[in-house]
XYZ file of C-alpha atoms in Angstrom:
779
model
C 93.110 108.316 48.087
C 93.989 105.490 50.486
C 96.820 107.578 52.019
C 94.406 110.470 52.545
C 91.934 108.204 54.357
C 94.701 106.715 56.484
C 95.985 110.167 57.437
C 92.472 111.285 58.343
C 91.964 108.171 60.453
C 95.246 108.725 62.337
C 94.338 112.353 62.920
C 90.980 111.399 64.399
C 92.630 108.810 66.634
C 95.126 111.409 67.812
C 92.392 113.855 68.663
C 89.949 111.461 70.281
C 92.080 108.577 71.427
C 95.721 109.335 72.097
C 95.642 112.980 73.199
C 92.709 112.958 75.613
C 92.974 111.539 79.075
C 89.983 109.405 80.003
C 87.831 111.047 82.642
C 87.300 108.818 85.672
C 85.120 109.345 88.734
C 86.494 107.336 91.686
C 83.518 107.187 94.037
C 83.724 106.186 97.663
C 80.889 106.900 100.149
C 78.401 109.172 98.394
C 75.476 110.471 100.434
C 75.028 113.917 98.904
C 75.953 116.124 95.982
C 78.802 117.701 97.995
C 80.274 114.226 98.639
C 80.195 113.570 94.906
C 81.919 116.832 93.940
C 84.709 116.191 96.447
C 85.313 112.619 95.212
C 87.220 113.664 92.094
C 87.685 116.430 89.530
C 85.613 114.639 86.895
C 82.673 113.621 89.070
C 79.305 115.187 88.203
C 75.953 114.997 89.995
C 72.592 114.546 88.297
C 69.822 116.486 90.075
C 67.127 115.257 87.682
C 64.013 114.002 89.453
C 63.191 110.275 89.168
C 66.692 109.619 87.848
C 67.181 106.658 90.182
C 65.166 103.490 89.751
C 63.186 101.784 92.488
C 65.531 100.248 95.038
C 68.556 101.903 93.438
C 70.865 103.870 95.698
C 71.191 107.606 95.204
C 74.950 107.239 94.692
C 74.283 106.401 91.029
C 73.615 110.130 90.553
C 77.393 110.600 90.898
C 79.523 109.687 87.861
C 81.296 111.231 84.893
C 79.286 113.455 82.563
C 79.507 110.902 79.766
C 78.152 108.052 81.914
C 75.371 110.182 83.354
C 74.318 111.185 79.851
C 74.274 107.508 78.827
C 71.912 106.818 81.742
C 69.529 109.524 80.572
C 70.516 112.590 82.572
C 70.025 115.861 80.718
C 73.004 118.192 80.414
C 71.173 121.089 82.100
C 70.511 118.841 85.113
C 74.189 118.035 85.722
C 76.193 119.800 88.424
C 79.947 119.842 87.913
C 81.752 122.985 89.154
C 84.553 124.313 86.956
C 87.653 126.372 87.651
C 87.484 130.107 87.138
C 89.860 133.017 87.594
C 89.457 136.734 88.048
C 92.267 139.207 87.337
C 91.910 142.115 89.786
C 95.006 144.072 88.753
C 96.752 143.988 85.391
C 98.944 147.051 84.823
C 100.477 147.127 81.317
C 104.136 146.313 80.820
C 106.486 149.278 80.616
C 108.431 149.924 77.435
C 111.217 151.810 79.237
C 111.989 153.424 82.573
C 110.556 156.842 81.881
C 109.854 156.791 85.583
C 111.609 154.926 88.376
C 108.635 152.553 88.852
C 108.563 150.410 85.700
C 106.223 147.415 85.352
C 108.004 144.313 84.075
C 105.484 141.589 84.981
C 101.728 141.399 84.481
C 99.174 140.652 85.919
C 99.742 141.709 89.536
C 96.705 140.285 91.392
C 94.609 137.255 90.399
C 91.884 135.330 92.245
C 91.382 131.620 91.551
C 88.359 129.540 92.490
C 89.421 125.951 91.856
C 87.881 122.537 92.078
C 90.115 120.049 93.968
C 92.164 117.894 91.636
C 91.329 119.913 88.488
C 94.416 121.790 87.167
C 93.993 125.408 86.108
C 96.274 127.301 83.727
C 96.880 131.008 83.248
C 99.630 133.110 81.667
C 102.060 135.631 83.154
C 103.855 138.098 80.875
C 107.313 139.542 81.499
C 109.311 142.168 79.616
C 112.649 143.673 80.614
C 112.330 147.431 80.802
C 115.106 149.472 79.277
C 117.189 151.496 81.764
C 115.896 149.736 84.887
C 117.442 151.309 88.048
C 120.524 149.548 89.492
C 121.850 149.642 93.087
C 125.370 148.209 93.391
C 126.937 147.641 96.801
C 130.685 146.946 96.627
C 131.608 144.738 99.599
C 135.390 144.335 99.893
C 137.629 142.051 101.904
C 140.208 144.293 103.673
C 142.340 141.507 105.107
C 146.080 142.000 104.561
C 146.222 139.713 101.514
C 143.995 142.204 99.621
C 146.456 145.103 100.026
C 147.296 145.415 96.309
C 143.626 145.064 95.341
C 142.610 147.994 97.569
C 144.975 150.317 95.697
C 143.243 149.509 92.411
C 139.734 149.748 93.858
C 140.454 153.293 95.075
C 140.773 154.338 91.440
C 137.753 152.415 90.104
C 135.082 155.060 90.781
C 134.924 156.538 87.299
C 135.098 153.189 85.521
C 132.340 151.698 87.689
C 130.011 154.642 87.052
C 130.771 154.534 83.338
C 129.708 150.882 83.192
C 126.533 151.502 85.233
C 125.590 154.508 83.110
C 125.672 152.262 80.040
C 123.031 150.129 81.699
C 120.809 152.824 83.189
C 120.779 156.474 84.080
C 119.277 155.598 87.457
C 122.388 153.958 88.955
C 123.644 154.223 92.513
C 126.645 152.680 94.249
C 127.638 151.999 97.874
C 130.661 150.580 99.682
C 131.321 148.330 102.652
C 134.261 146.370 104.038
C 134.803 143.318 106.198
C 137.560 141.202 107.774
C 136.485 138.811 110.549
C 135.338 138.565 114.156
C 137.847 140.217 116.533
C 138.214 137.212 118.853
C 140.510 134.224 118.968
C 141.158 132.120 116.913
C 140.146 134.468 114.078
C 142.052 137.580 115.157
C 145.035 138.211 117.438
C 143.483 139.711 120.600
C 146.702 141.273 121.840
C 145.895 144.948 122.455
C 148.605 146.213 120.118
C 147.667 143.672 117.424
C 144.012 144.645 117.594
C 144.989 148.256 116.979
C 147.457 147.361 114.220
C 146.987 143.763 112.913
C 149.182 144.324 109.818
C 152.906 143.991 109.316
C 154.953 146.238 111.649
C 156.443 148.169 108.705
C 153.011 148.998 107.291
C 152.097 152.509 108.442
C 148.609 152.599 106.884
C 146.758 149.897 108.788
C 143.424 150.217 110.515
C 142.276 148.348 113.623
C 140.678 144.930 113.244
C 136.908 144.850 112.674
C 134.141 142.483 111.558
C 131.983 144.443 109.115
C 131.863 148.198 108.466
C 129.388 150.084 106.291
C 131.338 152.898 104.609
C 129.044 154.535 102.056
C 125.279 154.367 101.518
C 123.875 154.302 98.001
C 124.872 157.425 96.101
C 124.889 158.605 92.528
C 127.939 160.831 93.230
C 131.158 159.540 91.716
C 133.216 162.017 93.769
C 131.681 160.891 97.046
C 132.386 157.235 96.202
C 136.045 157.900 95.419
C 136.438 160.122 98.474
C 135.126 157.504 100.919
C 136.947 154.576 99.328
C 140.221 156.548 99.355
C 139.997 156.782 103.152
C 140.024 153.006 103.536
C 143.107 151.203 104.788
C 144.007 147.571 104.947
C 143.525 145.516 108.134
C 144.293 141.887 109.085
C 143.383 138.702 110.921
C 144.858 135.276 111.757
C 143.093 132.502 109.824
C 142.456 132.252 106.113
C 138.583 132.204 105.950
C 136.905 135.573 106.420
C 133.593 136.863 107.800
C 132.053 137.245 104.325
C 128.651 135.789 105.244
C 128.364 138.055 108.302
C 128.905 141.102 106.081
C 126.486 139.956 103.339
C 123.766 139.214 105.897
C 123.969 142.709 107.410
C 124.084 144.321 103.970
C 120.951 142.388 103.005
C 118.807 143.041 106.101
C 119.911 146.631 106.907
C 118.116 148.107 103.891
C 117.534 151.588 105.398
C 121.226 151.967 106.253
C 122.512 150.636 102.933
C 119.981 152.732 101.016
C 118.402 150.074 98.802
C 115.649 151.564 96.636
C 112.225 149.912 96.344
C 112.340 149.593 92.551
C 115.839 148.656 91.458
C 118.074 145.781 90.521
C 120.024 145.193 93.724
C 123.564 143.835 93.402
C 126.169 142.951 96.036
C 129.696 142.582 94.634
C 131.752 140.505 97.071
C 135.478 140.909 96.340
C 137.763 138.482 98.227
C 140.668 136.091 97.838
C 139.724 133.711 100.679
C 137.012 131.333 101.795
C 134.300 132.083 104.355
C 133.227 131.064 107.839
C 129.684 129.773 108.236
C 127.232 128.606 110.929
C 128.926 126.480 113.592
C 132.408 127.970 113.174
C 131.623 130.453 115.955
C 131.805 127.620 118.487
C 135.589 127.707 118.098
C 135.479 131.090 119.850
C 132.766 130.081 122.333
C 130.054 131.945 120.376
C 126.969 129.752 120.707
C 124.091 132.134 119.924
C 122.764 131.442 116.381
C 122.497 134.241 113.872
C 119.048 135.877 114.143
C 119.008 137.382 110.604
C 118.341 140.889 112.003
C 120.136 144.200 111.531
C 122.620 145.058 114.304
C 124.473 148.095 112.939
C 125.725 150.760 115.372
C 127.864 153.662 114.218
C 128.177 151.847 110.874
C 129.771 148.784 112.568
C 128.272 145.322 113.050
C 127.678 145.561 116.810
C 127.089 141.841 117.516
C 129.958 140.461 115.471
C 131.562 138.849 118.562
C 128.279 137.789 120.205
C 126.469 136.006 117.373
C 127.504 133.047 115.206
C 127.998 133.287 111.460
C 124.839 132.759 109.383
C 124.278 129.520 107.516
C 124.255 129.444 103.721
C 120.519 128.684 103.829
C 119.799 131.707 106.063
C 121.779 133.997 103.758
C 120.133 132.618 100.610
C 116.668 133.148 102.099
C 117.381 136.775 103.061
C 118.965 137.594 99.703
C 115.932 136.192 97.888
C 113.512 137.899 100.278
C 115.169 141.295 99.671
C 115.629 140.744 95.897
C 119.434 140.994 96.106
C 121.648 139.281 93.542
C 125.240 138.565 94.646
C 128.269 138.660 92.341
C 131.257 136.782 93.792
C 134.465 138.378 92.464
C 137.098 135.938 93.706
C 140.615 134.817 92.847
C 141.251 131.725 90.750
C 142.146 129.525 93.748
C 138.742 130.223 95.339
C 136.591 129.800 92.217
C 135.548 126.181 92.920
C 134.484 127.086 96.473
C 132.266 129.971 95.348
C 130.911 127.976 92.412
C 129.473 125.546 94.946
C 128.157 128.439 97.043
C 126.518 129.960 93.953
C 124.591 126.719 93.327
C 122.884 127.164 96.714
C 122.080 130.878 96.266
C 119.561 131.612 93.478
C 120.431 134.365 90.984
C 124.159 134.617 91.740
C 127.249 134.694 89.549
C 130.968 133.957 90.074
C 133.785 135.849 88.322
C 137.578 135.416 88.563
C 139.595 138.406 89.780
C 143.091 139.064 88.565
C 145.826 139.112 91.192
C 145.408 142.876 91.789
C 141.655 143.207 90.923
C 142.299 145.396 87.881
C 139.611 143.512 85.920
C 136.809 143.947 88.463
C 134.864 146.424 86.308
C 134.732 144.034 83.337
C 133.815 141.224 85.720
C 130.884 143.189 87.166
C 129.623 144.146 83.706
C 129.748 140.530 82.490
C 128.081 139.152 85.618
C 125.308 141.777 85.490
C 124.528 140.912 81.874
C 124.220 137.223 82.781
C 122.008 137.913 85.779
C 119.699 140.394 84.098
C 119.239 138.328 80.926
C 118.189 135.236 82.886
C 114.597 135.446 84.125
C 113.635 132.912 86.796
C 109.986 132.871 87.877
C 109.173 131.061 91.127
C 106.940 131.288 94.197
C 107.259 131.697 97.938
C 105.937 129.123 100.437
C 102.749 127.486 99.175
C 99.625 126.665 101.233
C 99.138 123.007 102.067
C 97.789 120.776 99.267
C 98.617 123.340 96.520
C 100.930 122.534 93.581
C 102.334 125.022 91.040
C 104.133 124.187 87.780
C 105.782 126.487 85.235
C 106.147 126.216 81.472
C 108.207 129.030 79.864
C 107.462 130.176 76.314
C 110.608 131.924 75.067
C 113.555 131.457 72.708
C 115.815 129.841 75.332
C 113.742 127.987 77.944
C 115.601 126.018 80.601
C 114.499 123.248 82.938
C 115.792 123.802 86.485
C 113.208 121.894 88.488
C 109.400 121.744 88.693
C 109.101 124.723 91.065
C 110.453 127.397 88.736
C 110.344 128.577 85.156
C 113.554 129.840 83.537
C 114.211 131.790 80.345
C 117.801 132.626 79.411
C 119.239 135.297 77.092
C 116.186 137.521 77.444
C 116.884 140.850 75.763
C 115.592 144.248 76.797
C 112.129 144.875 75.348
C 111.459 141.202 74.503
C 108.166 139.923 75.882
C 108.107 136.356 77.216
C 105.235 134.255 78.541
C 105.116 131.804 81.452
C 102.266 129.293 81.480
C 101.455 128.558 85.126
C 99.430 125.533 86.233
C 97.898 125.581 89.733
C 96.314 122.473 91.258
C 94.548 122.197 94.638
C 94.341 118.675 96.046
C 91.726 119.247 98.783
C 89.042 121.695 99.815
C 90.515 124.661 101.658
C 89.758 128.135 102.983
C 90.880 131.225 101.082
C 94.685 131.513 101.100
C 97.328 133.436 99.139
C 100.877 133.122 97.849
C 103.103 135.206 95.594
C 104.879 134.524 92.326
C 107.824 136.724 91.336
C 110.985 136.825 89.218
C 114.094 136.291 91.334
C 115.943 139.535 92.033
C 113.092 141.757 90.759
C 110.491 143.580 92.842
C 107.472 142.802 90.613
C 105.103 140.293 92.223
C 101.912 138.459 91.359
C 99.616 137.794 94.316
C 97.523 134.641 93.804
C 94.503 134.148 96.064
C 93.026 130.633 96.042
C 89.664 129.375 97.226
C 88.004 126.066 96.421
C 84.707 125.167 94.807
C 83.445 122.220 96.856
C 79.740 123.006 97.261
C 76.848 122.195 94.930
C 74.671 125.048 93.716
C 71.504 123.120 92.936
C 68.426 124.677 91.303
C 65.877 123.082 93.633
C 62.141 123.798 93.302
C 60.855 126.332 95.777
C 58.514 125.438 98.584
C 58.822 123.256 101.671
C 56.711 120.209 100.832
C 56.911 118.643 97.375
C 54.634 116.127 95.709
C 57.709 114.213 94.629
C 58.481 113.604 98.287
C 54.906 112.559 99.142
C 54.380 116.050 100.583
C 56.502 114.983 103.538
C 59.802 116.643 102.655
C 61.677 118.978 100.321
C 63.904 118.371 97.331
C 67.660 118.810 97.796
C 69.719 118.331 94.600
C 67.191 115.827 93.228
C 66.874 113.817 96.479
C 64.178 114.004 99.135
C 65.068 115.534 102.466
C 62.300 114.108 104.669
C 60.439 115.850 107.449
C 60.792 114.594 111.020
C 59.024 111.269 111.496
C 59.371 110.108 107.883
C 62.090 108.172 106.049
C 62.573 106.491 102.689
C 63.552 107.422 99.141
C 60.326 109.380 98.718
C 59.607 109.950 102.446
C 56.900 107.272 102.140
C 57.734 105.451 105.374
C 56.230 106.753 108.609
C 58.375 106.009 111.609
C 55.402 105.869 113.966
C 56.107 105.045 117.614
C 59.605 103.813 116.682
C 62.311 106.320 116.329
C 64.376 106.506 113.171
C 67.521 105.320 114.983
C 65.808 102.057 115.975
C 64.666 101.409 112.408
C 68.096 102.054 110.991
C 69.741 99.799 113.605
C 67.555 96.895 112.459
C 69.154 97.236 109.001
C 72.672 96.799 110.421
C 74.217 93.342 110.498
C 76.429 94.295 113.426
C 76.396 97.308 115.697
C 78.393 100.037 113.979
C 78.305 98.489 110.500
C 76.801 100.332 107.537
C 73.127 100.041 106.753
C 72.356 97.093 104.491
C 76.147 96.716 104.042
C 76.027 99.764 101.769
C 74.209 97.667 99.146
C 70.618 98.649 99.801
C 68.234 101.137 101.364
C 66.772 100.812 104.813
C 63.017 101.201 104.257
C 60.924 101.047 107.389
C 63.481 98.835 109.154
C 64.029 96.345 106.327
C 66.657 96.296 103.608
C 65.665 96.820 99.998
C 68.669 95.583 98.105
C 70.145 97.345 95.090
C 71.052 95.774 91.814
C 74.677 95.138 90.930
C 76.483 96.663 87.972
C 75.780 93.508 85.951
C 72.043 93.771 86.557
C 71.815 91.059 89.226
C 70.498 91.743 92.717
C 72.101 91.662 96.099
C 70.295 89.394 98.540
C 70.216 88.404 102.171
C 68.631 90.027 105.210
C 71.273 92.744 105.124
C 72.074 92.607 101.373
C 75.316 90.933 102.381
C 75.262 88.410 99.549
C 75.921 88.672 95.875
C 76.479 86.070 93.168
C 79.355 87.785 91.389
C 82.304 87.628 93.768
C 83.210 83.973 94.038
C 86.658 82.522 93.390
C 87.702 82.335 89.766
C 89.769 79.765 87.899
C 91.221 80.549 84.459
C 89.281 83.813 84.604
C 85.991 81.933 84.915
C 83.669 82.252 87.865
C 83.694 78.908 89.690
C 85.714 77.631 86.696
C 82.464 77.413 84.746
C 81.690 74.183 86.639
C 79.375 75.537 89.301
C 77.271 78.466 90.489
C 78.183 81.348 92.740
C 75.954 81.785 95.764
C 76.715 84.435 98.392
C 80.451 84.414 97.700
C 80.895 80.585 97.609
C 80.977 78.176 94.717
C 78.398 75.368 94.606
C 79.932 72.794 92.279
C 78.184 70.713 89.678
C 78.236 66.914 90.155
C 81.670 65.505 89.357
C 83.597 68.658 90.374
C 85.224 69.731 93.615
C 87.498 72.528 94.866
C 87.009 76.059 96.181
C 86.518 77.236 92.574
C 85.074 73.917 91.248
C 88.270 73.646 89.292
C 88.857 69.921 89.875
C 87.172 66.832 88.523
C 86.351 64.096 91.016
C 89.166 61.596 90.227
C 92.015 59.738 91.957
C 93.977 58.677 88.894
C 96.747 61.165 89.530
C 97.109 59.943 93.124
C 97.365 56.195 92.372
C 100.674 54.475 93.293
C 102.203 51.382 91.618
C 100.679 49.178 94.285
C 97.190 50.612 93.560
C 96.917 52.664 96.727
C 96.030 56.368 97.000
C 99.064 58.404 98.048
C 100.440 55.274 99.853
C 97.671 55.932 102.424
C 99.772 58.858 103.727
C 97.757 61.742 102.312
C 94.513 62.845 100.678
C 93.822 63.124 96.985
C 92.686 66.703 96.322
C 92.136 67.917 92.777
C 93.818 64.714 91.518
C 97.010 65.590 93.450
C 98.303 64.171 96.719
C 98.169 66.436 99.784
C 100.585 64.558 102.064
C 100.586 64.248 105.808
C 103.136 66.307 107.735
C 106.698 65.335 106.821
C 105.887 63.296 103.710
C 106.906 64.605 100.312
C 105.044 64.722 97.013
C 104.157 63.746 94.442
C 102.923 60.453 95.954
C 103.828 60.763 99.681
C 106.286 57.848 99.474
C 109.191 59.391 101.373
C 109.245 61.243 104.679
C 112.294 63.455 104.955
C 111.125 65.068 108.179
C 110.101 61.930 110.097
C 112.003 60.560 113.163
C 114.658 57.839 112.688
C 112.755 54.526 112.667
C 115.946 52.533 113.334
C 116.033 53.942 116.856
C 112.231 53.900 117.342
C 111.879 50.217 116.441
C 114.994 48.951 118.304
C 113.128 47.571 121.326
C 110.746 45.662 119.068
C 113.622 44.189 117.005
C 115.509 43.180 120.171
C 112.340 41.508 121.469
C 111.837 39.583 118.180
C 115.475 38.351 117.980
C 115.934 34.563 118.557
C 118.365 35.210 121.449
C 115.690 37.187 123.297
C 113.861 35.445 126.130
C 110.872 37.841 126.025
C 107.341 36.524 125.950
C 105.202 36.810 122.820
C 102.692 39.117 124.495
C 105.483 41.511 125.442
C 106.682 41.650 121.824
C 103.141 42.270 120.555
C 102.876 45.358 122.763
C 106.270 46.693 121.621
C 105.759 45.935 117.915
C 102.589 47.895 117.032
C 104.204 49.363 113.898
C 105.739 46.143 112.503
C 103.176 43.897 110.846
C 105.609 41.146 109.688
C 109.221 40.150 110.249
C 111.743 37.486 109.199
C 114.980 36.187 110.752
C 117.569 35.847 107.969
C 121.184 34.904 107.499
C 121.538 37.528 104.742
C 119.501 40.630 103.875
C 117.130 40.502 100.893
C 115.164 43.754 101.264
C 116.432 46.820 99.316
C 115.712 49.105 102.289
C 118.222 51.036 104.399
C 120.306 48.904 106.821
C 119.994 49.714 110.531
C 122.713 48.881 113.080
C 121.898 49.513 116.744
C 123.202 48.411 120.168
C 120.787 46.379 122.263
C 120.440 46.462 126.036
C 123.284 43.876 126.379
C 125.727 45.960 124.333
C 125.538 43.730 121.247
C 125.117 45.102 117.713
C 121.854 44.087 116.044
C 121.531 44.573 112.282
C 118.119 44.797 110.598
C 116.245 46.431 107.716
C 112.836 48.128 107.699
C 110.596 48.515 104.645
C 107.642 50.883 105.028
C 104.490 49.393 103.629
C 101.347 51.563 103.340
C 99.986 54.022 105.821
C 101.792 56.079 108.416
C 103.217 53.343 110.700
C 103.320 49.926 108.979
C 106.708 48.252 108.410
C 108.117 44.878 107.339
C 111.378 43.872 109.109
C 114.351 41.612 108.263
C 116.506 40.774 111.288
C 120.021 39.356 110.910
C 120.372 36.200 113.015
C 123.958 36.762 114.102
C 124.682 39.505 116.608
C 128.098 41.092 117.123
C 128.887 41.012 120.818
C 132.277 42.284 122.070
C 134.512 39.883 124.112
C 134.614 40.493 127.893
C 137.820 42.088 129.257
C 140.716 39.901 130.802
C 140.741 40.317 134.611
C 144.296 38.906 134.988
C 145.676 41.298 132.408
C 143.972 44.238 134.114
C 145.383 43.282 137.559
C 148.898 42.647 136.204
C 148.877 45.879 134.301
C 147.761 47.807 137.384
C 150.537 46.323 139.537
C 153.152 47.007 136.870
C 151.959 50.567 136.520
C 152.113 51.195 140.293
C 155.643 49.734 140.489
C 156.851 51.764 137.541
C 155.427 54.953 138.999
C 157.133 54.215 142.377
C 160.537 53.644 140.730
C 160.193 56.838 138.722
C 159.373 58.796 141.894
C 162.443 57.377 143.723
C 164.677 58.251 140.797
C 163.274 61.741 140.761
C 163.906 62.226 144.488
C 167.458 60.885 144.125
C 168.113 63.240 141.260
C 166.881 66.228 143.265
C 169.149 65.313 146.236
C 172.127 64.926 143.890
C 171.477 68.271 142.294
C 171.246 69.949 145.686
C 174.583 68.376 146.885
C 176.271 69.381 143.673
C 175.077 72.949 144.160
C 176.426 73.078 147.761
C 179.789 71.628 146.736
C 180.197 74.205 143.999
C 179.347 76.918 146.465
C 182.006 75.579 148.871
C 184.635 75.490 146.132
C 183.885 79.104 145.241
C 184.172 80.234 148.859
C 187.437 78.378 149.212
C 188.921 80.175 146.237
C 187.954 83.535 147.655
C 189.697 82.926 151.140
C 193.213 84.552 151.825
C 195.656 83.211 154.610
C 198.234 85.429 156.437
C 201.552 84.094 157.985
C 202.069 84.952 161.724
C 203.834 83.582 164.804
C 201.828 82.103 167.592
C 202.966 83.771 170.826
C 201.985 80.746 172.815
C 204.021 78.405 170.698
C 207.188 76.943 172.338
C 209.776 75.203 170.303
C 210.256 71.621 171.616
C 213.981 71.630 170.739
C 216.514 72.753 173.450
C 220.054 73.779 172.528
C 222.835 73.498 175.234
C 226.260 75.163 174.811
C 229.419 73.678 176.500
C 231.258 76.501 178.146
C 234.527 74.635 178.096
C 234.415 73.992 174.451
C 236.987 76.053 172.590
C 236.283 74.884 169.160
C 239.535 73.236 168.680
């Protein structure tokens, strides 16, 4: 029995306590029923006559339904607009495609009239129709690296149609090809290379091109094979291709491609390379952005060399706008690139081609099954201040963001439900947006308007007894005739205009009447009561006795009374919140002073003067150095000073007592300063009480440096001059010696280089004369 009671209690708490959000009405400035309704989704207005008490503001009519009922307002007198919807078109879901216009989503048109801030929910049903028409556009890369793949594609016609016929009997297929822009650096612009960009030995090579539409949508297998068989390979220079250019034209040129209005539209992009995108055209001097328009002429993209590649965002937007789902059939080395591209394009799939594309049919079949079994419901651009959320009810719901609802593995014929929540944040004019499954034509048009006006059941007639026969009733309040004011139009303005009377109820020009806390009746404020039952007071109702400072969550700490926002303390208490007892015990120092006379005792704690530190203001970490400040006084008081007593009294205002000592006795910091004669004076200062009151101990002995020796200075100067002179002479002598040595060595070298020749001097006469005796016979 106890367990049963406990379970029942928990159930009741869950229903009434845990599961329900408390309704709150956040009121601001409320002057009318319309102001109340716009303040919040849970605000209600009571139009009951005599609901407000005398002197009570009309804003009390605005509150939650529960609070208004507690104040005595009848339910039939409450005004609180609700949300409502109206389904204008709801065609039933199709079981199969007996016709080519199946209905897969219902309803199709719904009108919502919503109250700002109040969410509204409605359901959308979806069911995949069996045999839904399919348009498949095969878009192939015909760059030279796809040569082997083209051979296989030429024989794919029958297989492709066989696969599509399994899906639906309303299948059509088209074909297009692309390479790249025919300008440098994408394609060799040599005339011969433009005509034949392939290898010289390749006889079957067509001229370079950007994008070519080959075959519009057809259900003829023979026509598909015939047109594809005519295609030849082409070529370009760089590795990325003009894939995005081709997809953009295939998406926006619907009349040329032959897309049907009611069909699943697929683009199969077969390539083994990456893609150029917006900005790459600048390499070729192409600066004009892609305009997302159709520029086909004679089945060729006419502005391929004049317009930049589209961005991924532009392409994704056009694919979604035209309900086209791309299948990227790429080689293994490009899979990661196109996986990233697929993340940015809704409803797209990536499959891996074999080296010669012989598995493309199986790839298309697998990708189609994934795309068609995944239903993604989302919306186009929303009006301002409108929010939409989706909650799918199906076997395999998925969460892919707040702006879409996703159900995966949806089988043909299975009905799924999406719960859609629409919230409008502000009042707005009638506007519309659409909700649709990605890649499917079916759409739901949602038209929104807001419910921001009160529809009050006012009594008929101009003058009402309730308004003293001087006005009419508007949503329970009196709307006074000209010349009368007041809650019941009981105040005649007389010779004063209403503006003058209202101005006399304003504390300052431009401020609200009676500070928003009372009614201006005949030029005087009648103050309202507060929520606690007290009254506002003052000439302009500017005062109340409920908003004083609190201490320990008590108004004025419980030690005083609140009067017009300020605490009036009881005897024995002080402080802005009367939180302190009148006492100085906590501020007393060991010498029985209060904060050493360097601060005030507030709330039994010292509030120190600037620079002094708590708790008792004894130390001043930020004060100037007193050793320097008191130096002149100490020098004047020293026994060696010849200053007069009156002079010392003027210099020593901050020193009340001093003592000349042989040895320091005070525990204070020692000061050592130079006096005006250059001698070191040592002293100690002990701060007494107050800001500038010191006791000094002055050491009798001063340390004066000995005067310099004049004889030693003169002798040193002479010796220095003589030494410098000798050093200069030695330097000059050394320079002369070095120069002579250099000249002598030069002379010796010249002497070694000279050569002397032997010759007879023609002017030379031998001084020796030889005379021969003619008579001498030698015997």
